[in-house]
Amino acid sequence: MKLPLFPLQICILPDGFTKLRIFEPRYQRLVKESLKNDLGFGACMLAEDSKTLLPVGTRCKIIDFETLEDGLLGVTVVGIEKFELGTYTIEDDGLKRGNVTPVPSWEAQPITEQQVKYTSILKDLLAEYPEHLSQYKLSDFTNLSWVCQRWIEILPLTPTEKQHCIAAKDHQLALTMLNNVLK
């Protein structure tokens, strides 16, 4: 599958939600294309050098858009599926377009009694952002894999650290990291 790519300093994973400000013409074009087709676009984290695209990204779809107070375009996106980035080209206006291969999502895992703290703390954090919290279903918070992905999105880790967790076959590496961070 070939997708237009949006390099980001932030991380979004499947079932994750974020808002983006669109001001560069190449990304305005990406938005138009994404709204016309059913594929969406690829969100790729940038490495610490702020130039290199990291190899595992997320295919995203635009679920809403608005004109922001400053007149710029704001889009709300949801993560659909992870992918591995193959080769990519750079078009005349600087828009990157990459060959991507979908990667299986982490299998859903029930939350154990010892892991409930991760859900509670996450809910408390998200309660500070009601618009963000409203995008998630209560049942999402009973899935440890989903909870681990939300923590990867919000914890202040380096892009390489996040990428290491994201590229793992399951949530175990992220869970180990959570155990270390939220002791």
CSV table of C-alpha atoms in Angstrom, one decimal:
chain,number,residue,atom,x,y,z
A,1,MET,CA,0.0,0.0,0.0
A,2,LYS,CA,1.3,3.5,-0.8
A,3,LEU,CA,0.4,6.3,1.6
A,4,PRO,CA,1.2,10.0,1.9
A,5,LEU,CA,3.3,10.4,5.0
A,6,PHE,CA,3.0,12.9,7.8
A,7,PRO,CA,6.2,13.1,9.9
A,8,LEU,CA,5.4,14.0,13.5
A,9,GLN,CA,7.2,14.7,16.7
A,10,ILE,CA,4.4,12.9,18.5
A,11,CYS,CA,3.3,9.3,18.5
A,12,ILE,CA,-0.2,8.0,17.6
A,13,LEU,CA,-1.0,4.3,17.7
A,14,PRO,CA,-4.0,2.2,16.6
A,15,ASP,CA,-7.2,3.4,18.3
A,16,GLY,CA,-5.3,6.5,19.5
A,17,PHE,CA,-6.7,10.0,18.9
A,18,THR,CA,-5.0,13.4,18.3
A,19,LYS,CA,-5.5,16.8,16.8
A,20,LEU,CA,-3.1,18.3,14.2
A,21,ARG,CA,-2.7,21.8,12.9
A,22,ILE,CA,-2.2,21.9,9.2
A,23,PHE,CA,-0.5,24.9,7.7
A,24,GLU,CA,2.0,23.7,5.1
A,25,PRO,CA,0.7,23.3,1.5
A,26,ARG,CA,2.0,19.7,1.2
A,27,TYR,CA,0.0,18.7,4.3
A,28,GLN,CA,-3.0,20.5,3.1
A,29,ARG,CA,-2.7,18.3,0.0
A,30,LEU,CA,-2.3,15.3,2.2
A,31,VAL,CA,-5.6,16.1,4.0
A,32,LYS,CA,-7.5,16.6,0.7
A,33,GLU,CA,-6.2,13.3,-0.6
A,34,SER,CA,-7.0,11.5,2.7
A,35,LEU,CA,-10.6,12.8,2.7
A,36,LYS,CA,-11.1,11.7,-0.9
A,37,ASN,CA,-9.8,8.1,-0.5
A,38,ASP,CA,-10.5,5.5,2.1
A,39,LEU,CA,-6.8,4.8,2.9
A,40,GLY,CA,-6.0,7.8,5.0
A,41,PHE,CA,-2.3,8.7,5.6
A,42,GLY,CA,0.7,7.4,7.4
A,43,ALA,CA,1.9,9.1,10.6
A,44,CYS,CA,5.6,8.5,11.2
A,45,MET,CA,7.5,9.6,14.2
A,46,LEU,CA,10.7,11.5,13.6
A,47,ALA,CA,13.9,10.3,15.2
A,48,GLU,CA,15.8,12.5,17.6
A,49,ASP,CA,17.6,14.3,14.7
A,50,SER,CA,14.1,15.6,13.6
A,51,LYS,CA,14.8,14.4,10.0
A,52,THR,CA,14.8,10.6,9.9
A,53,LEU,CA,11.5,8.8,9.6
A,54,LEU,CA,11.3,5.9,12.1
A,55,PRO,CA,10.4,2.6,10.5
A,56,VAL,CA,7.1,1.7,12.2
A,57,GLY,CA,4.2,4.1,11.8
A,58,THR,CA,0.4,4.2,12.0
A,59,ARG,CA,-2.1,4.6,9.2
A,60,CYS,CA,-4.5,7.3,10.3
A,61,LYS,CA,-7.9,8.5,9.2
A,62,ILE,CA,-9.3,12.0,9.5
A,63,ILE,CA,-12.5,11.9,11.6
A,64,ASP,CA,-13.2,15.7,11.9
A,65,PHE,CA,-11.8,19.0,10.8
A,66,GLU,CA,-12.3,22.6,11.8
A,67,THR,CA,-11.0,26.1,11.2
A,68,LEU,CA,-8.9,27.1,14.2
A,69,GLU,CA,-8.9,30.5,15.9
A,70,ASP,CA,-5.7,31.5,14.1
A,71,GLY,CA,-7.4,30.6,10.7
A,72,LEU,CA,-5.4,27.4,10.2
A,73,LEU,CA,-6.9,24.0,9.5
A,74,GLY,CA,-7.3,21.7,12.4
A,75,VAL,CA,-7.9,18.0,11.8
A,76,THR,CA,-8.8,15.2,14.3
A,77,VAL,CA,-7.3,11.9,13.5
A,78,VAL,CA,-7.6,8.3,14.8
A,79,GLY,CA,-5.0,5.6,14.4
A,80,ILE,CA,-6.2,2.6,12.4
A,81,GLU,CA,-3.3,0.2,12.1
A,82,LYS,CA,0.5,0.0,12.5
A,83,PHE,CA,2.7,-0.4,9.4
A,84,GLU,CA,6.3,-0.9,8.5
A,85,LEU,CA,7.7,1.7,6.2
A,86,GLY,CA,9.5,0.5,3.2
A,87,THR,CA,10.9,2.9,0.6
A,88,TYR,CA,9.5,6.4,0.1
A,89,THR,CA,9.8,9.2,-2.4
A,90,ILE,CA,9.7,12.9,-1.9
A,91,GLU,CA,7.5,14.9,-4.2
A,92,ASP,CA,8.2,18.3,-5.6
A,93,ASP,CA,6.4,20.1,-2.8
A,94,GLY,CA,8.2,18.0,-0.2
A,95,LEU,CA,5.4,15.6,0.6
A,96,LYS,CA,6.7,12.1,1.3
A,97,ARG,CA,4.9,9.1,-0.1
A,98,GLY,CA,5.8,5.7,1.2
A,99,ASN,CA,5.3,2.0,0.6
A,100,VAL,CA,3.9,0.5,3.8
A,101,THR,CA,3.1,-3.0,4.9
A,102,PRO,CA,0.5,-3.4,7.7
A,103,VAL,CA,1.7,-4.9,10.9
A,104,PRO,CA,-0.6,-7.0,13.2
A,105,SER,CA,-2.0,-5.2,16.2
A,106,TRP,CA,-1.3,-6.4,19.6
A,107,GLU,CA,-3.7,-9.0,20.9
A,108,ALA,CA,-6.2,-7.8,23.4
A,109,GLN,CA,-5.3,-8.8,27.0
A,110,PRO,CA,-7.5,-8.4,30.0
A,111,ILE,CA,-6.3,-6.2,32.9
A,112,THR,CA,-5.3,-8.1,36.0
A,113,GLU,CA,-5.9,-6.8,39.5
A,114,GLN,CA,-2.3,-5.8,39.8
A,115,GLN,CA,-2.5,-3.8,36.6
A,116,VAL,CA,-5.6,-1.8,37.4
A,117,LYS,CA,-3.4,1.0,38.7
A,118,TYR,CA,-2.2,1.7,35.1
A,119,THR,CA,-5.8,2.2,34.0
A,120,SER,CA,-6.8,4.3,37.0
A,121,ILE,CA,-3.8,6.7,36.5
A,122,LEU,CA,-4.5,6.9,32.8
A,123,LYS,CA,-8.2,7.8,33.4
A,124,ASP,CA,-7.2,10.4,35.9
A,125,LEU,CA,-4.7,12.0,33.4
A,126,LEU,CA,-7.2,11.9,30.6
A,127,ALA,CA,-9.9,13.4,32.8
A,128,GLU,CA,-7.9,16.6,32.5
A,129,TYR,CA,-8.7,16.5,28.8
A,130,PRO,CA,-12.4,15.7,28.6
A,131,GLU,CA,-12.6,16.1,24.8
A,132,HIS,CA,-9.8,13.6,24.4
A,133,LEU,CA,-11.3,11.2,27.0
A,134,SER,CA,-14.6,11.3,25.2
A,135,GLN,CA,-13.1,9.7,22.2
A,136,TYR,CA,-12.5,6.4,24.1
A,137,LYS,CA,-15.0,3.7,25.2
A,138,LEU,CA,-15.0,2.5,28.8
A,139,SER,CA,-14.4,-1.0,27.5
A,140,ASP,CA,-11.1,0.2,26.0
A,141,PHE,CA,-9.7,0.6,29.6
A,142,THR,CA,-10.2,-3.1,30.3
A,143,ASN,CA,-7.7,-4.1,27.5
A,144,LEU,CA,-4.1,-4.0,28.7
A,145,SER,CA,-2.7,-3.8,25.2
A,146,TRP,CA,-4.8,-0.7,24.5
A,147,VAL,CA,-3.8,0.9,27.8
A,148,CYS,CA,-0.1,0.3,27.1
A,149,GLN,CA,-0.5,2.0,23.7
A,150,ARG,CA,-2.1,5.0,25.3
A,151,TRP,CA,0.8,5.2,27.8
A,152,ILE,CA,3.4,5.0,24.9
A,153,GLU,CA,1.7,7.9,23.3
A,154,ILE,CA,1.8,10.2,26.3
A,155,LEU,CA,4.9,9.3,28.3
A,156,PRO,CA,7.9,11.6,27.7
A,157,LEU,CA,10.1,9.0,26.1
A,158,THR,CA,12.5,9.6,23.3
A,159,PRO,CA,11.3,8.6,19.8
A,160,THR,CA,13.7,5.7,19.8
A,161,GLU,CA,12.4,4.4,23.1
A,162,LYS,CA,8.8,4.7,21.9
A,163,GLN,CA,9.7,3.1,18.5
A,164,HIS,CA,11.3,0.1,20.4
A,165,CYS,CA,8.1,-0.5,22.2
A,166,ILE,CA,5.9,0.0,19.2
A,167,ALA,CA,7.9,-2.4,17.0
A,168,ALA,CA,7.5,-5.2,19.6
A,169,LYS,CA,5.2,-8.1,18.7
A,170,ASP,CA,3.1,-7.5,21.9
A,171,HIS,CA,2.6,-5.2,24.8
A,172,GLN,CA,5.1,-6.9,27.2
A,173,LEU,CA,8.0,-4.4,26.6
A,174,ALA,CA,5.6,-1.5,27.1
A,175,LEU,CA,4.3,-3.1,30.3
A,176,THR,CA,7.9,-3.6,31.6
A,177,MET,CA,8.5,0.1,30.9
A,178,LEU,CA,5.3,1.1,32.7
A,179,ASN,CA,6.3,-1.1,35.7
A,180,ASN,CA,9.6,0.8,35.9
A,181,VAL,CA,8.1,4.3,35.4
A,182,LEU,CA,5.0,4.0,37.5
A,183,LYS,CA,6.4,2.2,40.6
